[in-house]
Short mmCIF file of C-alpha atoms in Angstrom, two decimals:
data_model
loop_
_atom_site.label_atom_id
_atom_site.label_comp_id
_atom_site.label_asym_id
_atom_site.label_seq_id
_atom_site.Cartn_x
_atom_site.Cartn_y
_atom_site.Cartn_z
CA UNK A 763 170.52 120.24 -8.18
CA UNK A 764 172.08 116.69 -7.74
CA UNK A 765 174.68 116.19 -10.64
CA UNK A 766 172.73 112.62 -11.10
CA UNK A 767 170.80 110.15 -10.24
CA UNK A 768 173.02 107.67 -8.46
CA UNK A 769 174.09 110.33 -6.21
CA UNK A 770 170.40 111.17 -5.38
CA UNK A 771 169.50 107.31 -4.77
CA UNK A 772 172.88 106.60 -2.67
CA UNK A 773 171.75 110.14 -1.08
CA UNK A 774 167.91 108.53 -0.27
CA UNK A 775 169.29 105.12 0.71
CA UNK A 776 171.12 106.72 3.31
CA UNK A 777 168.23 109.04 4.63
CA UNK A 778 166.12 105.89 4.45
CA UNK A 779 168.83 103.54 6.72
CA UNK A 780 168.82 106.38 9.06
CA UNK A 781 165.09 106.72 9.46
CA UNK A 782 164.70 103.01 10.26
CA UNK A 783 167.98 103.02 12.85
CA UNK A 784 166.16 105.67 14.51
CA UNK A 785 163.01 103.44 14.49
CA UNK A 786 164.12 100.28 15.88
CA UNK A 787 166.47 102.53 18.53
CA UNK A 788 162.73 104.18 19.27
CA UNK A 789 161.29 100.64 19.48
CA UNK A 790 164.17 99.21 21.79
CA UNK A 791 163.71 102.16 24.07
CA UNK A 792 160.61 101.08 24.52
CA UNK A 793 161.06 97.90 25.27
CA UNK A 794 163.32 98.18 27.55
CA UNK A 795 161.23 100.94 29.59
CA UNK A 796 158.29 98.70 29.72
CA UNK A 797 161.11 95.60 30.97
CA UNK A 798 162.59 98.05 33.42
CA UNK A 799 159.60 99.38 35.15
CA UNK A 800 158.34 95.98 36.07
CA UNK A 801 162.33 95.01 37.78
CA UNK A 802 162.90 95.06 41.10
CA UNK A 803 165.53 94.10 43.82
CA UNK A 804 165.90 92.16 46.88
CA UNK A 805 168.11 91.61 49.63
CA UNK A 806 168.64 90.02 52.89
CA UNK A 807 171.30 90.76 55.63
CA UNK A 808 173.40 87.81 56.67
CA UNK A 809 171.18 86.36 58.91
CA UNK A 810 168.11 87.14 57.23
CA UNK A 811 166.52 89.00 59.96
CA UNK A 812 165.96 91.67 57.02
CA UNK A 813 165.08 91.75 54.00
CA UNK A 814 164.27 94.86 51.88
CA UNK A 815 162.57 94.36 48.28
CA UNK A 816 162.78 98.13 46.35
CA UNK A 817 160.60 99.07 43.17
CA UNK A 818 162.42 100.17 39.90
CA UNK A 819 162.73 103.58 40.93
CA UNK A 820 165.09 102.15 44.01
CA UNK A 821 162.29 103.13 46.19
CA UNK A 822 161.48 100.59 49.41
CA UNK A 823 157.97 98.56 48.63
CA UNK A 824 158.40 95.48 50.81
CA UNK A 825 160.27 95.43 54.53
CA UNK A 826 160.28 92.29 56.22
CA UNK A 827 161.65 91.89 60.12
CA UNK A 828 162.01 88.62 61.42
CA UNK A 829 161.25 88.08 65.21
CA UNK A 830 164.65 87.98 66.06
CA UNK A 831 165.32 91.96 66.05
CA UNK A 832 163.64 92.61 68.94
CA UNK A 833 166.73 90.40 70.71
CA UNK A 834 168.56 94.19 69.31
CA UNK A 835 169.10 97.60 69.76
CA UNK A 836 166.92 99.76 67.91
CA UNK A 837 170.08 101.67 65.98
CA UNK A 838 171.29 98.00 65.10
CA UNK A 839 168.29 97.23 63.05
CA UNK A 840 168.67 100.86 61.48
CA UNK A 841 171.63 100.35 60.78
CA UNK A 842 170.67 96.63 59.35
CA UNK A 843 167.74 98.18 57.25
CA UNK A 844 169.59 100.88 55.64
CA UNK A 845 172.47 98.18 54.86
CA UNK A 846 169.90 95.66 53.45
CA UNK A 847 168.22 98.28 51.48
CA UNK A 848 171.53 99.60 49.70
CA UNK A 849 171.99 96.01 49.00
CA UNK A 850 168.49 95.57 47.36
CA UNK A 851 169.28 98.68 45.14
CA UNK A 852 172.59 97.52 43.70
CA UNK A 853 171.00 93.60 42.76
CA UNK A 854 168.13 96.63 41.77
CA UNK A 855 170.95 97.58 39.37
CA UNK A 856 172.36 94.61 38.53
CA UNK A 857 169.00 93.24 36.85
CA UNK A 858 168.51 96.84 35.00
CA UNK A 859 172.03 96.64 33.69
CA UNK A 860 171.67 92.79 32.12
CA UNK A 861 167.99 94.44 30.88
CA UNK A 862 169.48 97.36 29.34
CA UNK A 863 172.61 94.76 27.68
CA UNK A 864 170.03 92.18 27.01
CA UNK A 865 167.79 95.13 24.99
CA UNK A 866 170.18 97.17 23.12
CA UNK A 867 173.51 95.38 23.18
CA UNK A 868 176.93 96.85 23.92
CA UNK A 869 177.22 98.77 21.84
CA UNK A 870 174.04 101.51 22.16
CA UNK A 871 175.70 104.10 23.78
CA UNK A 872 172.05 105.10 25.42
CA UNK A 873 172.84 101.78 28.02
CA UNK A 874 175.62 103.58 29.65
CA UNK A 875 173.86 107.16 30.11
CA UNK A 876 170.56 105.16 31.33
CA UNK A 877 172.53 102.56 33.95
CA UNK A 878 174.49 105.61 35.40
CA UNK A 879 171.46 107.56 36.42
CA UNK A 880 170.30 104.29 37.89
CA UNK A 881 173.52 104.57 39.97
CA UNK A 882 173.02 107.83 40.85
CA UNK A 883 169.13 107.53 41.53
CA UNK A 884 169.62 104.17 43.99
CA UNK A 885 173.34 106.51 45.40
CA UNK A 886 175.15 103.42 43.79
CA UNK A 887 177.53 105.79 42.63
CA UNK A 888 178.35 107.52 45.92
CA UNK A 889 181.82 106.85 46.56
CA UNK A 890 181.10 104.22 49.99
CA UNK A 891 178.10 102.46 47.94
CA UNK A 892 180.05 99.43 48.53
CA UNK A 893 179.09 99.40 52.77
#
């Protein structure tokens, strides 16, 4: 079938490369799923009155108020939290995206597909994520 043997080894070689690219992409995956599900992201408004701590998923886990809210309207410190919690979700994706660069490099093109569903799973990518 293969007119020799050189072409048969060169043919193996390159069957062999590909297996273990597709091994250590396997393993970096990994690696970087276990890294990313332990991130998360904080932020505080400018006063610190709030500060909103999400889980890797972008989802709230921590809320703290200072004292100093009650001095506000109620739709102020709505308006605060929801602010301060966008804010948590882009540092969120700040530390996923030097994870994901840190983990497979530049060049992977898996970091780009992963770090844009981040951005559309915290809304990062709606087009006034930047309030």
């Amino acid at each position: 079938m293969w007119a020799d043997e050189a072409a048969l080894d060169a043919t193996q070689r390159r069957l062999d490369e590909w297996e273990a690219s597709l091994a250590d992409r396997a393993q970096r995956a990994r690696a970087l799923s276990a890294r990313v599900s332990t991130l998360t992201g904080t932020a505080h408004n400018i006063d610190r009155s709030v500060e909103v701590t999400v889980d890797s998923a972008g989802h709230v886990v921590d809320l703290r108020l200072d004292e100093r809210i009650r001095q506000q309207s109620a739709a102020h410190t709505a308006r605060q939290v929801l602010a301060t919690t966008r804010a948590a979700q882009a540092d969120l994706l700040r530390r996923i995206t030097t994870a994901t660069t840190e983990t497979l490099g530049d060049d992977d093109p898996a970091g780009p597909a992963l770090l844009d569903s981040y951005r559309h799973l915290t809304g990062q990518d709606a087009p006034d994520a930047d309030r």
